[in-house]
Short mmCIF file of C-alpha atoms in Angstrom, two decimals:
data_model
loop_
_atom_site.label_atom_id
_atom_site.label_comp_id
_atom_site.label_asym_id
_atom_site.label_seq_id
_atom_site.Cartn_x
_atom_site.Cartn_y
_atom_site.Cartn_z
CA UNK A 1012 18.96 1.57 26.99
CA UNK A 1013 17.25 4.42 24.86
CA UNK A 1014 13.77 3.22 23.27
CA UNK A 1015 12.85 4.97 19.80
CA UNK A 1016 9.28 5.41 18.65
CA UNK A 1017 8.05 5.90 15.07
CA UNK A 1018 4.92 5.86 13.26
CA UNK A 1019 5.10 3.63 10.35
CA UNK A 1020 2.97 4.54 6.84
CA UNK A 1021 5.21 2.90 4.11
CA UNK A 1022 7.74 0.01 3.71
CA UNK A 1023 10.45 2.85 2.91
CA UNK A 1024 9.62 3.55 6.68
CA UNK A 1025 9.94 0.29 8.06
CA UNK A 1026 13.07 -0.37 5.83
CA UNK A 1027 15.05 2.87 7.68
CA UNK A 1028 13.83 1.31 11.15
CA UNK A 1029 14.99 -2.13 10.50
CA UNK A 1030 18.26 -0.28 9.31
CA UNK A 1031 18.56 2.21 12.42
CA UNK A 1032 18.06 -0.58 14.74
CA UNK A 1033 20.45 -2.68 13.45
CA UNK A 1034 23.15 0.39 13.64
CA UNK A 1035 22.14 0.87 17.00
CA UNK A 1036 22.85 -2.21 17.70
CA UNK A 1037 26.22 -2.42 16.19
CA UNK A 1038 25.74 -5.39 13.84
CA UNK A 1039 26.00 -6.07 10.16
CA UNK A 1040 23.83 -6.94 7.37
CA UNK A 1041 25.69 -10.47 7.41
CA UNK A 1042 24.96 -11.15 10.70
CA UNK A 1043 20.98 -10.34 10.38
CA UNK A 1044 21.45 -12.27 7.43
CA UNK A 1045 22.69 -15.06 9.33
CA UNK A 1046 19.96 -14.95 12.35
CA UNK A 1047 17.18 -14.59 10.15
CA UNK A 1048 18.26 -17.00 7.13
CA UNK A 1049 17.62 -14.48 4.50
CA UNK A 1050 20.66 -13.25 2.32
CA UNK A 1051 22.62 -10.38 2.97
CA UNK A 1052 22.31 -8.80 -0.46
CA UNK A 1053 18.13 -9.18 -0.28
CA UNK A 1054 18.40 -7.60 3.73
CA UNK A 1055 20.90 -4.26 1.76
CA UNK A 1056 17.79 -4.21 -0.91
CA UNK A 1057 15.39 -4.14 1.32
CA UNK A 1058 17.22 -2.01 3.76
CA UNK A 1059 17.53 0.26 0.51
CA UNK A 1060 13.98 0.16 -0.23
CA UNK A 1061 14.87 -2.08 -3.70
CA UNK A 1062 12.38 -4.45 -2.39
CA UNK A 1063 9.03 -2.94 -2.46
CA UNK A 1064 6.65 -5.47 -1.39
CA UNK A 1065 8.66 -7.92 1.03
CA UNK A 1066 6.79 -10.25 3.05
CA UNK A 1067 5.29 -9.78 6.48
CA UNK A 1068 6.85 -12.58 7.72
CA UNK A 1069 10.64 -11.69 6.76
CA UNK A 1070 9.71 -8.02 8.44
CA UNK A 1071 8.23 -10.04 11.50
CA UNK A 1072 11.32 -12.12 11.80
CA UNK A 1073 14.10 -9.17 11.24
CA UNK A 1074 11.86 -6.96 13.81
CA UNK A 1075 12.36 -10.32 15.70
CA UNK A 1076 16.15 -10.70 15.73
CA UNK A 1077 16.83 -6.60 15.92
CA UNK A 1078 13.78 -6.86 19.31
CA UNK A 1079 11.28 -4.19 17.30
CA UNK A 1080 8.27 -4.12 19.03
CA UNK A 1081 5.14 -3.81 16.57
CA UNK A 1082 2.15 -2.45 17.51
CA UNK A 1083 -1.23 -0.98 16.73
CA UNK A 1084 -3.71 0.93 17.76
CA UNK A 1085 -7.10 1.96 16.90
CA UNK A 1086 -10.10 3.85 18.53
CA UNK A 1087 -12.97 1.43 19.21
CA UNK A 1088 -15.80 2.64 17.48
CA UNK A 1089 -14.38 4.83 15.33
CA UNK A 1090 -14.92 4.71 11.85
CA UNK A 1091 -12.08 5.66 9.72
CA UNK A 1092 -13.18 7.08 5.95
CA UNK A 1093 -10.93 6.60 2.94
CA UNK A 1094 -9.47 9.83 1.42
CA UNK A 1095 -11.45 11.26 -1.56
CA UNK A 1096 -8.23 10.01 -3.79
CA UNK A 1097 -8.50 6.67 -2.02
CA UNK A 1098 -12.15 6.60 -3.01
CA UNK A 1099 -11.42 7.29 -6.61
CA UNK A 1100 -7.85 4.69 -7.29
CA UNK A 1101 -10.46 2.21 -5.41
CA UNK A 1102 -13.54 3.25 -7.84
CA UNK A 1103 -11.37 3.16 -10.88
CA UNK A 1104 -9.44 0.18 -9.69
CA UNK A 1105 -12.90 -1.79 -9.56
CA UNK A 1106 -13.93 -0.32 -12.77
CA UNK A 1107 -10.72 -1.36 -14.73
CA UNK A 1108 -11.34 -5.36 -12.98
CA UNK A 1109 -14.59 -5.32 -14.42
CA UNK A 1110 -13.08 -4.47 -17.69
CA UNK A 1111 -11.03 -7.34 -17.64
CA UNK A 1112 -11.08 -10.73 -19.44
CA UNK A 1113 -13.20 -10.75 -22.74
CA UNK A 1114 -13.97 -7.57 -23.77
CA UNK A 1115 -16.73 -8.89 -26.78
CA UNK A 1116 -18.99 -9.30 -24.26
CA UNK A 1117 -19.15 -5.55 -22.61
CA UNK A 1118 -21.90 -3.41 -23.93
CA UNK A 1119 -20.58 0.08 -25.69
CA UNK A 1120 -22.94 2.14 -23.46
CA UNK A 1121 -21.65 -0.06 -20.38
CA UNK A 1122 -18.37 1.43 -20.93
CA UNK A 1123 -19.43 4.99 -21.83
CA UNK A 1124 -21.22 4.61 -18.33
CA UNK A 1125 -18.55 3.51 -16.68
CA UNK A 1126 -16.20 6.32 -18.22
CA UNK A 1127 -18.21 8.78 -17.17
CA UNK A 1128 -18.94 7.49 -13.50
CA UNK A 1129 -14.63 7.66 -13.47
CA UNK A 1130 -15.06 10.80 -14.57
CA UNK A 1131 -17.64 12.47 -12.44
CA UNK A 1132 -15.28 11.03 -9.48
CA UNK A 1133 -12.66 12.43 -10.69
CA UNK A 1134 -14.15 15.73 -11.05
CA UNK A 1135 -15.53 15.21 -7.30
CA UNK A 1136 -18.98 15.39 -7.95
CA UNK A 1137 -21.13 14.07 -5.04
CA UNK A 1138 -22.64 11.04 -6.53
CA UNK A 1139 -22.07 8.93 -9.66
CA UNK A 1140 -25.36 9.32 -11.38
CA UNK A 1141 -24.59 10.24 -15.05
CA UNK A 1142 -27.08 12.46 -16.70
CA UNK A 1143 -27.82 11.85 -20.69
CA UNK A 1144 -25.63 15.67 -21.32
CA UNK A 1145 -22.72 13.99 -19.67
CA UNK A 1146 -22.95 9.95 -21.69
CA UNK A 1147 -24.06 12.30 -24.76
CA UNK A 1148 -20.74 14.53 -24.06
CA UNK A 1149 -18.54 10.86 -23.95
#
């Protein structure tokens, strides 16, 4: 039998996987629907990349039923960094949680600072320290 490989970096990927398997294989939605116990319509939405944020345990038990091996793999030692736009959703993210809940209690200037820390990342500046040109500029 012919094995396929594929590098997965989204559910949209894992979706057309599940989907190509199961071609390969001949069946139909129904009947991964009835070896895994989920419904058929929720296995075409996923399949269809409707269903954005399934569980890992209904992917587990479809790559299951369909025999998908899962793997992964890493370099010991190596340190992986974040993108610089993964660094800035993650600052900003942060920032907006910390924003959160009762606003009456957050000092003005603590939100001018942290506007302007969002904005020097976005600009890409090197480090967050915000000089008195750029809170007097807010």
């Amino acid at each position: 039998m012919e094995q396929f490989s594929s590098r997965i970096f989204s559910i949209h990927q894992i979706a057309t996987v599940i989907k190509d398997a199961r071609n390969a294989r001949g069946w139909t939605q129904e009947e991964v629907a009835a070896q895994t116990g989920f419904s058929r319509v929720w296995i075409n939405r996923f399949e269809q990349s409707v269903i954005s944020d399934p569980s890992f345990r209904r992917i587990l038990a479809m790559c299951d039923v369909l025999s998908i091996d899962l793997s992964a793999s890493y370099a010991p030692g190596k340190q992986v960094l974040p993108t610089r736009r993964h660094s800035r959703q993650r600052a900003k993210g942060s920032a907006s949680k910390a924003l959160e809940g009762d606003e009456r209690t957050i000092r003005p200037q603590t939100v001018r600072e942290a506007a302007a820390i969002l904005e020097s990342l976005a600009r890409g500046t090197e480090n967050g320290t915000v000089t008195a040109n750029e809170e007097n500029s807010l």
